[in-house]
Tab-separated table of C-alpha atoms and ligand atoms in Angstrom:
chain	number	residue	atom	x	y	z
A	8	MET	CA	27.065	14.096	-6.681
A	9	LYS	CA	25.420	11.133	-4.982
A	10	VAL	CA	21.857	11.832	-3.963
A	11	ARG	CA	20.407	9.849	-1.072
A	12	PRO	CA	16.879	11.156	-0.751
A	13	PHE	CA	15.344	7.892	0.447
A	14	SER	CA	16.927	7.196	3.772
A	15	ARG	CA	14.275	8.905	5.863
A	16	VAL	CA	11.241	7.261	4.310
A	17	SER	CA	12.465	3.878	3.139
A	18	ALA	CA	11.043	2.132	6.196
A	19	THR	CA	7.665	3.833	5.997
A	20	PRO	CA	4.578	2.596	4.157
A	21	GLY	CA	5.212	5.175	1.512
A	22	ALA	CA	8.648	4.034	0.508
A	23	PRO	CA	9.685	5.626	-2.774
A	24	HIS	CA	10.005	3.750	-6.001
A	25	GLY	CA	13.548	2.436	-5.680
A	26	ALA	CA	12.984	1.480	-2.076
A	27	GLN	CA	9.599	-0.029	-2.906
A	28	ALA	CA	11.179	-2.401	-5.386
A	29	GLY	CA	13.613	-3.558	-2.684
A	30	GLY	CA	10.743	-3.763	-0.188
A	31	LEU	CA	8.743	-5.954	-2.569
A	32	THR	CA	11.664	-8.372	-2.997
A	33	GLY	CA	12.108	-8.418	0.785
A	34	THR	CA	8.390	-9.114	1.278
A	35	LEU	CA	8.480	-11.993	-1.227
A	36	ILE	CA	11.561	-13.529	0.420
A	37	GLY	CA	9.912	-13.123	3.839
A	38	ALA	CA	6.733	-14.753	2.511
A	39	LEU	CA	8.563	-17.944	1.394
A	40	PRO	CA	9.008	-19.568	4.846
A	41	VAL	CA	5.482	-18.455	5.783
A	42	ALA	CA	4.040	-20.112	2.678
A	43	LEU	CA	6.090	-23.258	3.282
A	44	GLY	CA	5.089	-23.371	6.963
A	45	LEU	CA	1.402	-22.828	6.250
A	46	VAL	CA	1.379	-25.512	3.547
A	47	ALA	CA	2.964	-27.891	6.094
A	48	VAL	CA	0.293	-26.948	8.680
A	49	VAL	CA	-2.480	-27.601	6.148
A	50	VAL	CA	-1.020	-30.932	4.974
A	51	LEU	CA	-0.403	-32.075	8.571
A	52	SER	CA	-4.125	-31.656	9.287
A	53	GLU	CA	-4.814	-34.587	6.907
A	54	PRO	CA	-5.450	-37.692	9.059
A	55	GLY	CA	-4.152	-40.324	6.607
A	56	LEU	CA	-0.518	-39.103	6.292
A	57	SER	CA	2.384	-41.553	6.446
A	58	THR	CA	4.713	-41.294	9.465
A	59	THR	CA	7.675	-40.411	7.235
A	60	LEU	CA	5.869	-37.496	5.618
A	61	ARG	CA	4.574	-36.338	8.999
A	62	LEU	CA	8.149	-36.356	10.392
A	63	ALA	CA	9.479	-34.509	7.357
A	64	LEU	CA	6.804	-31.798	7.676
A	65	ASP	CA	7.453	-31.491	11.428
A	66	GLY	CA	11.144	-31.040	10.536
A	67	VAL	CA	10.237	-28.221	8.116
A	68	LEU	CA	8.176	-26.518	10.825
A	69	THR	CA	11.038	-26.858	13.333
A	70	MET	CA	13.500	-25.294	10.880
A	71	ILE	CA	11.166	-22.376	10.207
A	72	TRP	CA	10.636	-21.942	13.958
A	73	CYS	CA	14.446	-21.728	14.446
A	74	LEU	CA	14.595	-19.136	11.651
A	75	TYR	CA	11.913	-17.082	13.398
A	76	LEU	CA	13.734	-17.384	16.709
A	77	GLY	CA	16.749	-15.798	15.000
A	78	GLN	CA	14.510	-13.098	13.504
A	79	LEU	CA	13.040	-12.385	16.949
A	80	ILE	CA	16.521	-11.887	18.398
A	81	ALA	CA	17.471	-9.626	15.477
A	82	THR	CA	14.302	-7.529	15.919
A	83	ALA	CA	14.893	-7.251	19.673
A	84	LEU	CA	18.403	-5.924	18.964
A	85	ARG	CA	17.136	-3.304	16.484
A	86	ARG	CA	17.847	0.281	17.359
A	87	ASP	CA	14.892	1.876	15.579
A	88	PRO	CA	12.075	1.959	18.167
A	89	ASP	CA	9.461	3.088	15.601
A	90	ALA	CA	10.006	0.069	13.378
A	91	LYS	CA	10.379	-2.255	16.345
A	92	GLY	CA	7.001	-2.123	18.156
A	93	ALA	CA	4.531	-4.066	15.982
A	94	MET	CA	7.304	-6.201	14.428
A	95	LEU	CA	8.459	-7.386	17.834
A	96	LEU	CA	4.917	-8.369	18.749
A	97	VAL	CA	4.514	-10.469	15.599
A	98	ASP	CA	7.989	-12.014	15.934
A	99	LEU	CA	7.294	-12.855	19.569
A	100	ALA	CA	3.942	-14.494	18.739
A	101	ALA	CA	5.577	-16.509	15.919
A	102	VAL	CA	7.982	-18.093	18.425
A	103	ILE	CA	5.982	-18.158	21.666
A	104	VAL	CA	2.646	-19.530	20.389
A	105	PRO	CA	4.056	-22.771	18.819
A	106	LEU	CA	6.405	-23.191	21.799
A	107	ALA	CA	3.540	-22.761	24.284
A	108	ALA	CA	1.445	-25.277	22.313
A	109	LEU	CA	4.337	-27.767	22.405
A	110	VAL	CA	4.827	-27.310	26.154
A	111	ALA	CA	1.062	-27.597	26.796
A	112	THR	CA	0.857	-30.778	24.699
A	113	LEU	CA	3.860	-32.349	26.464
A	114	ALA	CA	2.693	-31.288	29.929
A	115	THR	CA	-0.995	-32.155	29.724
A	116	GLY	CA	-1.068	-34.666	26.901
A	117	ALA	CA	-4.190	-32.833	25.759
A	118	ASP	CA	-4.753	-32.765	22.019
A	119	LEU	CA	-4.923	-29.055	21.262
A	120	GLY	CA	-4.269	-29.759	17.627
A	121	GLY	CA	-0.569	-30.048	18.442
A	122	PRO	CA	2.173	-27.441	18.043
A	123	SER	CA	1.917	-27.717	14.254
A	124	LEU	CA	-1.555	-26.148	14.315
A	125	ALA	CA	-0.200	-23.302	16.438
A	126	CYS	CA	2.271	-22.573	13.621
A	127	GLY	CA	-0.760	-21.116	11.812
A	128	VAL	CA	0.107	-17.943	13.771
A	129	TRP	CA	2.911	-17.442	11.232
A	130	VAL	CA	0.323	-16.011	8.867
A	131	LEU	CA	0.846	-12.788	10.882
A	132	LYS	CA	4.354	-12.618	9.432
A	133	LEU	CA	2.783	-11.682	6.093
A	134	LEU	CA	1.231	-8.643	7.757
A	135	ARG	CA	4.500	-7.778	9.501
A	136	ASP	CA	6.311	-7.296	6.193
A	137	SER	CA	3.418	-5.977	4.173
A	138	THR	CA	3.411	-2.293	3.256
A	139	ALA	CA	-0.198	-2.762	2.121
A	140	PHE	CA	-1.160	-3.815	5.624
A	141	ARG	CA	0.508	-0.748	7.086
A	142	LEU	CA	-1.432	1.346	4.587
A	143	VAL	CA	-4.702	-0.296	5.712
A	144	ALA	CA	-3.756	0.293	9.360
A	145	ARG	CA	-3.096	3.989	8.666
A	146	VAL	CA	-6.381	4.387	6.791
A	147	LEU	CA	-8.289	2.729	9.656
A	148	ALA	CA	-6.518	4.946	12.175
A	149	ASN	CA	-7.177	8.108	10.118
A	150	GLU	CA	-10.827	7.257	9.501
A	151	ALA	CA	-11.537	5.736	12.925
A	152	HIS	CA	-13.765	8.659	13.878
A	153	ASN	CA	-16.017	8.336	10.807
A	154	LEU	CA	-16.029	4.540	10.886
A	155	ILE	CA	-17.086	4.534	14.540
A	156	GLY	CA	-19.861	6.984	13.591
A	157	VAL	CA	-21.166	4.603	10.922
A	158	MET	CA	-20.794	1.647	13.301
A	159	SER	CA	-22.938	3.502	15.846
A	160	LEU	CA	-25.533	4.095	13.142
A	161	PHE	CA	-25.392	0.382	12.347
A	162	GLY	CA	-25.939	-0.419	16.044
A	163	ILE	CA	-28.909	1.936	16.300
A	164	VAL	CA	-30.591	0.547	13.166
A	165	LEU	CA	-29.865	-2.981	14.391
A	166	PHE	CA	-31.455	-2.353	17.760
A	167	ILE	CA	-34.570	-0.672	16.307
A	168	ALA	CA	-34.948	-3.485	13.721
A	169	ALA	CA	-34.655	-6.192	16.408
A	170	LEU	CA	-37.065	-4.374	18.693
A	171	LEU	CA	-39.700	-3.963	15.960
A	172	ALA	CA	-39.258	-7.529	14.679
A	173	TYR	CA	-39.707	-8.838	18.204
A	174	ALA	CA	-42.855	-6.731	18.644
A	175	VAL	CA	-44.341	-7.768	15.306
A	176	GLU	CA	-43.307	-11.449	15.005
A	177	ARG	CA	-42.969	-12.839	18.540
A	178	ASP	CA	-46.558	-14.230	18.713
A	179	ALA	CA	-46.445	-15.855	15.288
A	180	GLN	CA	-42.883	-17.280	15.669
A	181	PRO	CA	-41.889	-17.495	19.341
A	182	GLN	CA	-39.087	-19.955	18.533
A	183	THR	CA	-37.209	-17.459	16.258
A	184	PHE	CA	-38.457	-14.045	17.428
A	185	GLY	CA	-39.255	-14.924	21.061
A	186	SER	CA	-36.742	-12.476	22.555
A	187	ILE	CA	-34.883	-9.362	21.466
A	188	PRO	CA	-31.502	-11.211	21.299
A	189	GLN	CA	-33.150	-13.816	19.026
A	190	ALA	CA	-34.644	-11.078	16.849
A	191	MET	CA	-31.224	-9.422	16.777
A	192	TRP	CA	-29.762	-12.422	14.935
A	193	TRP	CA	-32.440	-11.937	12.254
A	194	ALA	CA	-31.675	-8.197	12.206
A	195	ILE	CA	-27.922	-8.788	11.695
A	196	VAL	CA	-28.496	-11.332	8.926
A	197	THR	CA	-30.968	-8.999	7.205
A	198	LEU	CA	-29.055	-5.756	7.746
A	199	SER	CA	-25.894	-7.294	6.313
A	200	THR	CA	-28.068	-8.544	3.389
A	201	THR	CA	-26.698	-12.080	3.998
A	202	GLY	CA	-30.115	-13.714	4.371
A	203	TYR	CA	-29.509	-17.272	5.621
A	204	GLY	CA	-33.262	-17.805	5.602
A	205	ASP	CA	-33.347	-19.456	9.046
A	206	ALA	CA	-35.520	-16.629	10.399
A	207	VAL	CA	-38.124	-15.094	8.087
A	208	PRO	CA	-40.898	-12.667	9.079
A	209	GLN	CA	-44.353	-14.084	8.339
A	210	SER	CA	-46.622	-11.086	8.918
A	211	PHE	CA	-47.219	-8.374	6.347
A	212	ILE	CA	-45.783	-5.669	8.618
A	213	GLY	CA	-42.819	-7.931	9.414
A	214	ARG	CA	-42.007	-8.213	5.704
A	215	ILE	CA	-42.252	-4.468	5.168
A	216	LEU	CA	-39.892	-4.087	8.130
A	217	ALA	CA	-37.499	-6.635	6.543
A	218	GLY	CA	-37.455	-4.614	3.298
A	219	VAL	CA	-36.668	-1.389	5.130
A	220	VAL	CA	-33.913	-3.095	7.162
A	221	MET	CA	-32.343	-4.562	3.988
A	222	MET	CA	-32.278	-1.148	2.298
A	223	SER	CA	-30.817	0.439	5.441
A	224	GLY	CA	-28.129	-2.265	5.434
A	225	ILE	CA	-27.116	-1.411	1.881
A	226	GLY	CA	-26.947	2.269	2.846
A	227	VAL	CA	-24.802	1.641	5.916
A	228	PHE	CA	-22.328	-0.559	4.022
A	229	ALA	CA	-22.182	1.917	1.151
A	230	LEU	CA	-21.219	4.565	3.713
A	231	TRP	CA	-18.485	2.299	5.071
A	232	ALA	CA	-17.169	1.560	1.615
A	233	GLY	CA	-17.233	5.271	0.736
A	234	ILE	CA	-15.315	6.280	3.862
A	235	LEU	CA	-12.699	3.570	3.314
A	236	ALA	CA	-12.301	4.337	-0.405
A	237	THR	CA	-11.854	8.055	0.283
A	238	GLY	CA	-9.448	7.265	3.135
A	239	PHE	CA	-7.365	5.035	0.858
A	240	ALA	CA	-7.269	7.582	-1.944
A	241	GLU	CA	-6.203	10.348	0.454
A	242	GLU	CA	-3.556	8.213	2.121
A	243	VAL	CA	-2.059	7.115	-1.206
A	244	ARG	CA	-2.068	10.719	-2.468
A	245	ARG	CA	-0.405	11.922	0.719
A	246	ARG	CA	2.183	9.140	0.581
A	247	ASP	CA	3.007	9.840	-3.074
A	248	PHE	CA	3.258	13.537	-2.319
A	249	VAL	CA	5.770	12.983	0.511
A	250	ASN	CA	7.836	10.655	-1.683
A	251	ASN	CA	7.774	13.025	-4.646
A	252	TRP	CA	8.674	15.950	-2.428
A	253	GLN	CA	11.860	14.199	-1.379
A	254	LEU	CA	12.727	13.302	-4.960
A	255	VAL	CA	12.020	16.817	-6.248
A	256	SER	CA	14.134	18.450	-3.543
A	257	ALA	CA	17.060	16.347	-4.781
A	258	VAL	CA	16.988	18.237	-8.129
A	259	PRO	CA	19.002	21.486	-7.823
A	260	LEU	CA	16.927	23.248	-10.490
A	261	PHE	CA	13.896	23.224	-8.209
A	262	ARG	CA	15.682	24.476	-5.098
A	263	GLN	CA	15.017	28.083	-6.130
A	264	LEU	CA	11.237	27.533	-6.144
A	265	GLY	CA	9.031	28.916	-3.378
A	266	SER	CA	6.952	26.423	-1.420
A	267	ALA	CA	3.700	27.188	-3.330
A	268	GLU	CA	5.398	26.531	-6.692
A	269	LEU	CA	7.148	23.501	-5.266
A	270	VAL	CA	3.788	22.014	-4.275
A	271	GLY	CA	2.623	22.450	-7.896
A	272	ILE	CA	5.717	20.822	-9.364
A	273	VAL	CA	5.656	17.973	-6.826
A	274	ARG	CA	2.130	17.176	-8.005
A	275	ALA	CA	3.106	17.393	-11.670
A	276	LEU	CA	6.278	15.268	-11.577
A	277	LYS	CA	5.935	11.493	-11.710
A	278	PRO	CA	8.724	9.206	-10.450
A	279	ARG	CA	9.963	6.406	-12.663
A	280	ASP	CA	12.539	3.668	-12.041
A	281	LEU	CA	14.492	2.100	-14.888
A	282	PRO	CA	17.115	-0.655	-14.958
A	283	ALA	CA	20.574	-0.126	-16.456
A	284	GLY	CA	20.462	-0.369	-20.246
A	285	ALA	CA	16.825	0.738	-20.609
A	286	VAL	CA	16.140	3.236	-23.398
A	287	VAL	CA	14.530	6.362	-21.947
A	288	CYS	CA	13.864	8.085	-25.264
A	289	ARG	CA	14.828	7.345	-28.842
A	290	LYS	CA	16.165	9.693	-31.519
A	291	GLY	CA	13.451	10.650	-34.019
A	292	ASP	CA	10.519	9.881	-31.697
A	293	ALA	CA	8.014	12.563	-30.832
A	294	GLY	CA	8.627	13.974	-27.341
A	295	ASP	CA	5.794	14.546	-24.896
A	296	GLN	CA	7.782	14.707	-21.644
A	297	MET	CA	11.126	15.714	-20.198
A	298	PHE	CA	13.153	14.021	-17.463
A	299	PHE	CA	15.039	14.984	-14.306
A	300	ILE	CA	17.639	12.565	-12.957
A	301	VAL	CA	17.304	11.914	-9.232
A	302	GLU	CA	19.644	8.954	-8.984
A	303	GLY	CA	21.852	7.114	-11.478
A	304	ARG	CA	23.327	8.162	-14.817
A	305	VAL	CA	22.214	8.281	-18.451
A	306	SER	CA	24.183	8.141	-21.663
A	307	VAL	CA	23.091	10.526	-24.419
A	308	ALA	CA	24.090	9.326	-27.889
A	309	ALA	CA	24.746	12.894	-29.012
A	310	THR	CA	26.346	13.795	-32.337
A	311	GLY	CA	30.060	13.160	-31.835
A	312	ALA	CA	30.958	11.503	-28.532
A	313	PRO	CA	28.260	10.182	-26.164
A	314	VAL	CA	27.558	12.461	-23.196
A	315	GLU	CA	26.889	11.209	-19.656
A	316	LEU	CA	24.425	13.026	-17.408
A	317	GLY	CA	24.107	12.362	-13.676
A	318	PRO	CA	21.930	13.244	-10.678
A	319	GLY	CA	20.372	16.713	-10.810
A	320	ALA	CA	20.671	16.963	-14.622
A	321	PHE	CA	17.708	17.052	-16.983
A	322	PHE	CA	17.143	15.958	-20.575
A	323	GLY	CA	14.365	15.603	-23.134
A	324	GLU	CA	13.689	19.343	-22.990
A	325	MET	CA	14.659	20.052	-26.622
A	326	ALA	CA	11.713	18.245	-28.211
A	327	LEU	CA	9.324	20.047	-25.857
A	328	ILE	CA	10.794	23.457	-26.655
A	329	SER	CA	11.077	23.077	-30.435
A	330	GLY	CA	8.242	20.620	-31.097
A	331	ALA	CA	10.726	18.684	-33.278
A	332	PRO	CA	11.491	14.935	-32.797
A	333	ARG	CA	14.016	13.766	-30.197
A	334	THR	CA	17.543	14.765	-31.173
A	335	ALA	CA	19.304	11.804	-29.506
A	336	THR	CA	18.712	8.395	-27.978
A	337	VAL	CA	19.104	8.431	-24.195
A	338	THR	CA	19.907	5.177	-22.369
A	339	ALA	CA	20.178	4.379	-18.654
A	340	ALA	CA	23.915	3.898	-17.942
A	341	SER	CA	23.022	2.568	-14.472
A	342	ALA	CA	19.866	1.842	-12.483
A	343	LEU	CA	17.931	5.065	-12.709
A	344	THR	CA	15.363	7.066	-10.764
A	345	LEU	CA	13.828	9.817	-12.854
A	346	LEU	CA	11.132	12.401	-12.478
A	347	THR	CA	9.083	12.898	-15.619
A	348	LEU	CA	7.281	16.097	-16.544
A	349	HIS	CA	4.613	16.063	-19.252
A	350	ALA	CA	4.503	18.726	-21.960
A	351	GLN	CA	1.470	20.576	-20.540
A	352	ASP	CA	2.958	20.760	-17.041
A	353	PHE	CA	6.286	21.784	-18.627
A	354	GLN	CA	4.589	24.824	-20.211
A	355	ILE	CA	2.961	25.742	-16.889
A	356	LEU	CA	6.328	25.407	-15.110
A	357	LEU	CA	8.021	27.681	-17.637
A	358	THR	CA	5.240	30.274	-17.568
A	359	ASN	CA	5.270	30.472	-13.773
A	360	ASN	CA	9.049	30.339	-13.328
A	361	PRO	CA	11.002	32.557	-15.744
A	362	GLU	CA	14.339	31.704	-14.068
A	363	ILE	CA	13.863	27.986	-14.593
A	364	ALA	CA	12.669	28.694	-18.146
A	365	GLU	CA	15.902	30.611	-18.775
A	366	THR	CA	18.103	27.808	-17.392
A	367	ILE	CA	16.338	25.173	-19.510
A	368	ARG	CA	16.439	27.349	-22.626
A	369	LYS	CA	20.170	28.080	-22.241
A	370	THR	CA	20.954	24.394	-21.661
A	371	ALA	CA	18.948	23.403	-24.749
A	372	LEU	CA	20.815	25.974	-26.848
A	373	GLN	CA	24.194	24.752	-25.578
A	374	ARG	CA	23.234	21.172	-26.375
A	375	GLY	CA	22.467	21.769	-29.969
A	376	GLY	CA	20.123	24.586	-30.633
A	377	ALA	CA	16.513	23.996	-29.830
A	378	GLU	CA	14.514	27.037	-30.840
A	379	PRO	CA	14.287	29.640	-28.069
A	380	LEU	CA	11.077	29.559	-26.001
B	22	CMP	P1	15.398	15.796	-26.824
B	22	CMP	O1	15.843	16.108	-28.173
B	22	CMP	O2	13.987	16.099	-26.453
B	22	CMP	O3	15.663	14.240	-26.519
B	22	CMP	C1	16.994	13.807	-26.428
B	22	CMP	C2	17.703	14.637	-25.397
B	22	CMP	O4	19.066	14.407	-25.212
B	22	CMP	C3	17.658	16.099	-25.772
B	22	CMP	O5	16.331	16.534	-25.747
B	22	CMP	C4	18.594	16.694	-24.796
B	22	CMP	O6	17.983	16.880	-23.562
B	22	CMP	C5	19.620	15.585	-24.684
B	22	CMP	N1	20.808	15.954	-25.503
B	22	CMP	C6	20.884	16.063	-26.840
B	22	CMP	N2	22.144	16.427	-27.195
B	22	CMP	C7	22.860	16.564	-26.058
B	22	CMP	C8	24.191	16.940	-25.754
B	22	CMP	N3	25.084	17.236	-26.680
B	22	CMP	N4	24.558	16.974	-24.449
B	22	CMP	C9	23.689	16.652	-23.477
B	22	CMP	N5	22.418	16.312	-23.714
B	22	CMP	C10	21.994	16.262	-24.977
């Protein structure tokens, strides 16, 4: 049986483990031309470069531009409209912005920093391929309502602070607090607790006001940080849950579970990827978890001939049932995606699901006689 549980989510920010590894490699490969291009842009900004080096770096930029032109065409031809939108925008900017800068330079002769500077737009390519960026975008979208609320609070505090500072300080310092917009600069610098020191209240009341504004600033930013941290935690939990759900539904043993029990087991099981040849558990070791194979095969060095187990099978249950050490060494015969279940969660699973308990017990007995549950 070949399980393909990943196809639906592999392009989403929450790509499962196997797909994430591939995504990471893809991101690193995609980042190479960006890094090279940005280094060239930075070096080209040095005034004292030799003509040869300048030409060589321009050549590098031209090659990367051609590569991105190809990528733009490939993205435009993509069938998946969901994946296409933002990618197309980035790919378009990566080609159009340097081209427009080149045309503008040739047409007007104006020094806009040259087309090489415009290649700085390639930094967006890092966002295009970054799952982390997509995660940030989702968190911002999910929390937009709360963040806008805190921003409004920030605006209100800012306005009141500027108004009061103007009222209190304008006579003493007309050059820095002479208008509300001027006082607003002080309010922003104080509220953000940056404190450049270019505008400082002189009066006693002005300083008390400054203290209150600083403390309010800390409060507002703490609120922001709290909302974002909670948003991130929730998004990551949700993403992991969706991924785990797909992995768990690939294991036949769990298909008999009702949705409430399935939710519990999805939370308890942890995905794990292993390369071919990796030892999953060793004979004689203490066992604190059991394993469900989602994808790939393992070789169990059982007494007599080795036994191969494939997708949907489980192992490592005997040590959990009997409390004795592992009875065999289990090795990944191919690249492997497993779900692991810790001893405590294993007991809960068995208590709540007598049918699953029976299946696991029978299998353990067939394999070599772990004590009955
Ligand atoms: P455990 O003893 O916890 O760790 C090694 C695991 O290998 C064991 O649980 C079983 O799940 C599995 N195992 C042991 N013997 C066999 C066998 N003959 N056939 C299939 N699996 C086995």
